[in-house]
Amino acid sequence: MSVDSLAALRKTAGEDFAQIAEQHIQHDLSDQDRAVLEKAASSLGIYATVGSVIGLGLGAALAFRVRSARTSMFRAFRAQEKPTFVEFPGGKKEPIPDLTNMLKPTTLGDVAAYTFFSAGGIFLGGELGGLAGSLSASRTLSKDPESRKRIEMAFRRFRADVLRKEAQQLEQGEIAVKGF
């Protein structure tokens, strides 16, 4: 496993790309275009945050429901009359062990349920919020066709500069080629 497989440990050229992006934002876009970009970016973040919070709440609520269902099922199981032995056709009787204590809900199970349901809710809510935010940002960027053209042109120029920089780094041997 490579160190690059974990995003937190990956070395990126983020600062260089941020400088290139900032140059294109300052030189290729008007103040109105920059305001539209900032509004689109903030709406994406707001939607993702709201989606994550809603997902967290729904995950915790679902964990609570699952916990209460497990508890009520255990109570019903404990209240039922259970057989204590099995009688075979030959007349032999075998005792059946009482498994009630093994089926009892535990604190560790509750912690695991709340943790995993909440984490799943955050993930699912954040992803759905990000999707809705990207749709909202797309609508924001598409309102003015002229502004959209300028933003797309600035993005194309940015991509071209980034590709030139990466090609230069590859030629100088600064970037390791994976797979060789």
PDB file of C-alpha atoms in Angstrom:
ATOM      1  CA  MET A   1       0.000   0.000   0.000  1.00  0.00           C
ATOM      2  CA  SER A   2       1.353   3.365  -1.017  1.00  0.00           C
ATOM      3  CA  VAL A   3       1.345   6.484   1.125  1.00  0.00           C
ATOM      4  CA  ASP A   4      -0.531   8.184  -1.741  1.00  0.00           C
ATOM      5  CA  SER A   5      -3.545   5.944  -1.168  1.00  0.00           C
ATOM      6  CA  LEU A   6      -4.488   7.960   1.932  1.00  0.00           C
ATOM      7  CA  ALA A   7      -5.634  11.469   1.069  1.00  0.00           C
ATOM      8  CA  ALA A   8      -4.400  12.954   4.341  1.00  0.00           C
ATOM      9  CA  LEU A   9      -0.823  11.805   3.663  1.00  0.00           C
ATOM     10  CA  ARG A  10      -0.759  12.585  -0.039  1.00  0.00           C
ATOM     11  CA  LYS A  11       1.626  15.291  -1.165  1.00  0.00           C
ATOM     12  CA  THR A  12      -0.175  17.585  -3.552  1.00  0.00           C
ATOM     13  CA  ALA A  13       0.703  20.677  -5.472  1.00  0.00           C
ATOM     14  CA  GLY A  14      -2.325  22.446  -3.999  1.00  0.00           C
ATOM     15  CA  GLU A  15      -0.532  25.714  -3.292  1.00  0.00           C
ATOM     16  CA  ASP A  16       0.812  25.964  -6.831  1.00  0.00           C
ATOM     17  CA  PHE A  17      -2.583  25.216  -8.346  1.00  0.00           C
ATOM     18  CA  ALA A  18      -4.258  27.672  -5.977  1.00  0.00           C
ATOM     19  CA  GLN A  19      -1.889  30.417  -7.134  1.00  0.00           C
ATOM     20  CA  ILE A  20      -2.603  29.625 -10.770  1.00  0.00           C
ATOM     21  CA  ALA A  21      -6.356  29.615 -10.082  1.00  0.00           C
ATOM     22  CA  GLU A  22      -6.136  32.920  -8.204  1.00  0.00           C
ATOM     23  CA  GLN A  23      -4.275  34.502 -11.121  1.00  0.00           C
ATOM     24  CA  HIS A  24      -6.968  33.393 -13.563  1.00  0.00           C
ATOM     25  CA  ILE A  25      -9.756  34.544 -11.248  1.00  0.00           C
ATOM     26  CA  GLN A  26      -8.161  37.988 -10.904  1.00  0.00           C
ATOM     27  CA  HIS A  27      -7.210  38.493 -14.577  1.00  0.00           C
ATOM     28  CA  ASP A  28      -9.857  36.605 -16.573  1.00  0.00           C
ATOM     29  CA  LEU A  29     -13.012  37.427 -14.606  1.00  0.00           C
ATOM     30  CA  SER A  30     -14.881  40.600 -13.750  1.00  0.00           C
ATOM     31  CA  ASP A  31     -16.031  41.493 -10.247  1.00  0.00           C
ATOM     32  CA  GLN A  32     -19.532  40.290 -11.119  1.00  0.00           C
ATOM     33  CA  ASP A  33     -18.160  36.934 -12.321  1.00  0.00           C
ATOM     34  CA  ARG A  34     -16.156  36.528  -9.103  1.00  0.00           C
ATOM     35  CA  ALA A  35     -19.269  37.283  -7.050  1.00  0.00           C
ATOM     36  CA  VAL A  36     -21.247  34.662  -8.999  1.00  0.00           C
ATOM     37  CA  LEU A  37     -18.474  32.086  -8.411  1.00  0.00           C
ATOM     38  CA  GLU A  38     -18.364  32.872  -4.682  1.00  0.00           C
ATOM     39  CA  LYS A  39     -22.144  32.565  -4.426  1.00  0.00           C
ATOM     40  CA  ALA A  40     -22.105  29.206  -6.242  1.00  0.00           C
ATOM     41  CA  ALA A  41     -19.288  27.893  -4.040  1.00  0.00           C
ATOM     42  CA  SER A  42     -21.009  29.011  -0.842  1.00  0.00           C
ATOM     43  CA  SER A  43     -24.306  27.428  -1.876  1.00  0.00           C
ATOM     44  CA  LEU A  44     -22.510  24.128  -2.477  1.00  0.00           C
ATOM     45  CA  GLY A  45     -20.969  24.279   1.000  1.00  0.00           C
ATOM     46  CA  ILE A  46     -24.234  25.253   2.669  1.00  0.00           C
ATOM     47  CA  TYR A  47     -26.150  22.412   1.011  1.00  0.00           C
ATOM     48  CA  ALA A  48     -23.469  19.874   1.964  1.00  0.00           C
ATOM     49  CA  THR A  49     -23.407  21.106   5.573  1.00  0.00           C
ATOM     50  CA  VAL A  50     -27.187  21.090   5.925  1.00  0.00           C
ATOM     51  CA  GLY A  51     -27.342  17.634   4.325  1.00  0.00           C
ATOM     52  CA  SER A  52     -24.719  16.328   6.761  1.00  0.00           C
ATOM     53  CA  VAL A  53     -26.569  17.721   9.783  1.00  0.00           C
ATOM     54  CA  ILE A  54     -29.889  16.291   8.586  1.00  0.00           C
ATOM     55  CA  GLY A  55     -28.179  12.963   7.880  1.00  0.00           C
ATOM     56  CA  LEU A  56     -26.682  12.945  11.370  1.00  0.00           C
ATOM     57  CA  GLY A  57     -30.095  13.559  12.901  1.00  0.00           C
ATOM     58  CA  LEU A  58     -31.792  10.911  10.796  1.00  0.00           C
ATOM     59  CA  GLY A  59     -29.011   8.414  11.528  1.00  0.00           C
ATOM     60  CA  ALA A  60     -29.315   8.991  15.270  1.00  0.00           C
ATOM     61  CA  ALA A  61     -33.120   8.719  15.072  1.00  0.00           C
ATOM     62  CA  LEU A  62     -32.864   5.475  13.123  1.00  0.00           C
ATOM     63  CA  ALA A  63     -30.339   4.115  15.639  1.00  0.00           C
ATOM     64  CA  PHE A  64     -32.780   4.987  18.431  1.00  0.00           C
ATOM     65  CA  ARG A  65     -35.590   3.177  16.610  1.00  0.00           C
ATOM     66  CA  VAL A  66     -33.431   0.093  16.031  1.00  0.00           C
ATOM     67  CA  ARG A  67     -32.334   0.093  19.686  1.00  0.00           C
ATOM     68  CA  SER A  68     -35.903   0.345  20.961  1.00  0.00           C
ATOM     69  CA  ALA A  69     -37.023  -2.417  18.563  1.00  0.00           C
ATOM     70  CA  ARG A  70     -34.196  -4.650  19.797  1.00  0.00           C
ATOM     71  CA  THR A  71     -35.120  -3.942  23.422  1.00  0.00           C
ATOM     72  CA  SER A  72     -38.822  -4.637  22.896  1.00  0.00           C
ATOM     73  CA  MET A  73     -38.011  -7.826  20.977  1.00  0.00           C
ATOM     74  CA  PHE A  74     -35.795  -8.970  23.846  1.00  0.00           C
ATOM     75  CA  ARG A  75     -38.530  -8.230  26.396  1.00  0.00           C
ATOM     76  CA  ALA A  76     -41.058 -10.214  24.335  1.00  0.00           C
ATOM     77  CA  PHE A  77     -38.600 -13.095  23.997  1.00  0.00           C
ATOM     78  CA  ARG A  78     -37.882 -13.089  27.733  1.00  0.00           C
ATOM     79  CA  ALA A  79     -41.617 -13.082  28.580  1.00  0.00           C
ATOM     80  CA  GLN A  80     -42.411 -16.058  26.343  1.00  0.00           C
ATOM     81  CA  GLU A  81     -42.559 -19.522  27.795  1.00  0.00           C
ATOM     82  CA  LYS A  82     -39.595 -21.436  26.432  1.00  0.00           C
ATOM     83  CA  PRO A  83     -39.119 -25.191  26.284  1.00  0.00           C
ATOM     84  CA  THR A  84     -36.583 -26.600  28.725  1.00  0.00           C
ATOM     85  CA  PHE A  85     -35.915 -29.912  27.005  1.00  0.00           C
ATOM     86  CA  VAL A  86     -36.362 -31.812  23.752  1.00  0.00           C
ATOM     87  CA  GLU A  87     -37.867 -35.306  23.771  1.00  0.00           C
ATOM     88  CA  PHE A  88     -36.754 -37.576  20.941  1.00  0.00           C
ATOM     89  CA  PRO A  89     -38.916 -40.449  19.538  1.00  0.00           C
ATOM     90  CA  GLY A  90     -36.785 -43.023  21.378  1.00  0.00           C
ATOM     91  CA  GLY A  91     -37.738 -41.440  24.717  1.00  0.00           C
ATOM     92  CA  LYS A  92     -34.411 -39.680  25.265  1.00  0.00           C
ATOM     93  CA  LYS A  93     -34.662 -36.180  26.762  1.00  0.00           C
ATOM     94  CA  GLU A  94     -32.034 -33.492  26.182  1.00  0.00           C
ATOM     95  CA  PRO A  95     -32.020 -30.186  28.095  1.00  0.00           C
ATOM     96  CA  ILE A  96     -32.080 -26.927  26.150  1.00  0.00           C
ATOM     97  CA  PRO A  97     -29.804 -24.228  27.554  1.00  0.00           C
ATOM     98  CA  ASP A  98     -31.317 -20.839  28.413  1.00  0.00           C
ATOM     99  CA  LEU A  99     -29.943 -18.320  25.884  1.00  0.00           C
ATOM    100  CA  THR A 100     -31.836 -15.318  27.238  1.00  0.00           C
ATOM    101  CA  ASN A 101     -28.738 -13.621  28.691  1.00  0.00           C
ATOM    102  CA  MET A 102     -26.864 -13.997  25.402  1.00  0.00           C
ATOM    103  CA  LEU A 103     -29.608 -12.181  23.484  1.00  0.00           C
ATOM    104  CA  LYS A 104     -29.756  -9.243  25.888  1.00  0.00           C
ATOM    105  CA  PRO A 105     -28.934  -5.865  24.240  1.00  0.00           C
ATOM    106  CA  THR A 106     -25.577  -4.510  25.401  1.00  0.00           C
ATOM    107  CA  THR A 107     -24.108  -1.045  25.820  1.00  0.00           C
ATOM    108  CA  LEU A 108     -21.431  -1.877  23.277  1.00  0.00           C
ATOM    109  CA  GLY A 109     -24.132  -2.761  20.746  1.00  0.00           C
ATOM    110  CA  ASP A 110     -25.906   0.524  21.452  1.00  0.00           C
ATOM    111  CA  VAL A 111     -22.681   2.512  20.994  1.00  0.00           C
ATOM    112  CA  ALA A 112     -21.956   0.675  17.742  1.00  0.00           C
ATOM    113  CA  ALA A 113     -25.487   1.275  16.462  1.00  0.00           C
ATOM    114  CA  TYR A 114     -25.417   4.996  17.229  1.00  0.00           C
ATOM    115  CA  THR A 115     -21.898   5.348  15.797  1.00  0.00           C
ATOM    116  CA  PHE A 116     -22.474   3.528  12.535  1.00  0.00           C
ATOM    117  CA  PHE A 117     -25.976   4.849  11.879  1.00  0.00           C
ATOM    118  CA  SER A 118     -24.833   8.420  12.586  1.00  0.00           C
ATOM    119  CA  ALA A 119     -21.708   8.059  10.441  1.00  0.00           C
ATOM    120  CA  GLY A 120     -23.773   6.593   7.613  1.00  0.00           C
ATOM    121  CA  GLY A 121     -26.272   9.414   7.965  1.00  0.00           C
ATOM    122  CA  ILE A 122     -23.526  12.030   7.812  1.00  0.00           C
ATOM    123  CA  PHE A 123     -22.041  10.399   4.718  1.00  0.00           C
ATOM    124  CA  LEU A 124     -25.334   9.911   2.910  1.00  0.00           C
ATOM    125  CA  GLY A 125     -26.692  13.324   3.902  1.00  0.00           C
ATOM    126  CA  GLY A 126     -23.460  15.064   2.957  1.00  0.00           C
ATOM    127  CA  GLU A 127     -23.331  13.361  -0.428  1.00  0.00           C
ATOM    128  CA  LEU A 128     -26.969  14.141  -1.189  1.00  0.00           C
ATOM    129  CA  GLY A 129     -26.457  17.704   0.047  1.00  0.00           C
ATOM    130  CA  GLY A 130     -23.391  18.021  -2.166  1.00  0.00           C
ATOM    131  CA  LEU A 131     -25.392  16.770  -5.130  1.00  0.00           C
ATOM    132  CA  ALA A 132     -28.202  19.240  -4.456  1.00  0.00           C
ATOM    133  CA  GLY A 133     -25.628  21.995  -3.866  1.00  0.00           C
ATOM    134  CA  SER A 134     -23.893  21.282  -7.154  1.00  0.00           C
ATOM    135  CA  LEU A 135     -27.240  21.509  -8.941  1.00  0.00           C
ATOM    136  CA  SER A 136     -27.934  24.819  -7.212  1.00  0.00           C
ATOM    137  CA  ALA A 137     -24.446  26.094  -8.055  1.00  0.00           C
ATOM    138  CA  SER A 138     -24.931  25.032 -11.668  1.00  0.00           C
ATOM    139  CA  ARG A 139     -28.179  27.001 -11.841  1.00  0.00           C
ATOM    140  CA  THR A 140     -26.437  30.013 -10.295  1.00  0.00           C
ATOM    141  CA  LEU A 141     -23.641  29.859 -12.860  1.00  0.00           C
ATOM    142  CA  SER A 142     -26.043  29.351 -15.770  1.00  0.00           C
ATOM    143  CA  LYS A 143     -28.239  32.396 -15.093  1.00  0.00           C
ATOM    144  CA  ASP A 144     -26.120  34.810 -17.152  1.00  0.00           C
ATOM    145  CA  PRO A 145     -24.863  33.259 -20.432  1.00  0.00           C
ATOM    146  CA  GLU A 146     -22.101  35.866 -20.933  1.00  0.00           C
ATOM    147  CA  SER A 147     -20.784  35.396 -17.416  1.00  0.00           C
ATOM    148  CA  ARG A 148     -20.913  31.631 -17.894  1.00  0.00           C
ATOM    149  CA  LYS A 149     -18.804  31.902 -21.065  1.00  0.00           C
ATOM    150  CA  ARG A 150     -16.177  34.016 -19.281  1.00  0.00           C
ATOM    151  CA  ILE A 151     -16.059  31.587 -16.341  1.00  0.00           C
ATOM    152  CA  GLU A 152     -15.727  28.592 -18.686  1.00  0.00           C
ATOM    153  CA  MET A 153     -12.945  30.322 -20.619  1.00  0.00           C
ATOM    154  CA  ALA A 154     -11.097  31.127 -17.400  1.00  0.00           C
ATOM    155  CA  PHE A 155     -11.466  27.503 -16.309  1.00  0.00           C
ATOM    156  CA  ARG A 156     -10.126  26.236 -19.669  1.00  0.00           C
ATOM    157  CA  ARG A 157      -7.111  28.528 -19.368  1.00  0.00           C
ATOM    158  CA  PHE A 158      -6.575  27.343 -15.796  1.00  0.00           C
ATOM    159  CA  ARG A 159      -6.708  23.678 -16.880  1.00  0.00           C
ATOM    160  CA  ALA A 160      -4.254  24.360 -19.709  1.00  0.00           C
ATOM    161  CA  ASP A 161      -1.805  26.023 -17.296  1.00  0.00           C
ATOM    162  CA  VAL A 162      -2.141  23.158 -14.815  1.00  0.00           C
ATOM    163  CA  LEU A 163      -1.494  20.588 -17.550  1.00  0.00           C
ATOM    164  CA  ARG A 164       1.544  22.570 -18.742  1.00  0.00           C
ATOM    165  CA  LYS A 165       2.899  22.681 -15.190  1.00  0.00           C
ATOM    166  CA  GLU A 166       2.344  18.925 -14.701  1.00  0.00           C
ATOM    167  CA  ALA A 167       4.018  18.183 -18.042  1.00  0.00           C
ATOM    168  CA  GLN A 168       6.974  20.329 -17.009  1.00  0.00           C
ATOM    169  CA  GLN A 169       7.204  18.474 -13.676  1.00  0.00           C
ATOM    170  CA  LEU A 170       7.052  15.115 -15.477  1.00  0.00           C
ATOM    171  CA  GLU A 171       9.856  16.143 -17.830  1.00  0.00           C
ATOM    172  CA  GLN A 172      11.987  17.281 -14.892  1.00  0.00           C
ATOM    173  CA  GLY A 173      11.266  14.042 -13.018  1.00  0.00           C
ATOM    174  CA  GLU A 174       9.561  15.761 -10.057  1.00  0.00           C
ATOM    175  CA  ILE A 175       6.447  13.576 -10.376  1.00  0.00           C
ATOM    176  CA  ALA A 176       6.812   9.826 -10.131  1.00  0.00           C
ATOM    177  CA  VAL A 177       5.017   7.938 -12.879  1.00  0.00           C
ATOM    178  CA  LYS A 178       2.843   5.273 -11.289  1.00  0.00           C
ATOM    179  CA  GLY A 179       2.843   1.761 -12.653  1.00  0.00           C
ATOM    180  CA  PHE A 180       6.429   1.701 -13.891  1.00  0.00           C
TER     181      PHE A 180
END
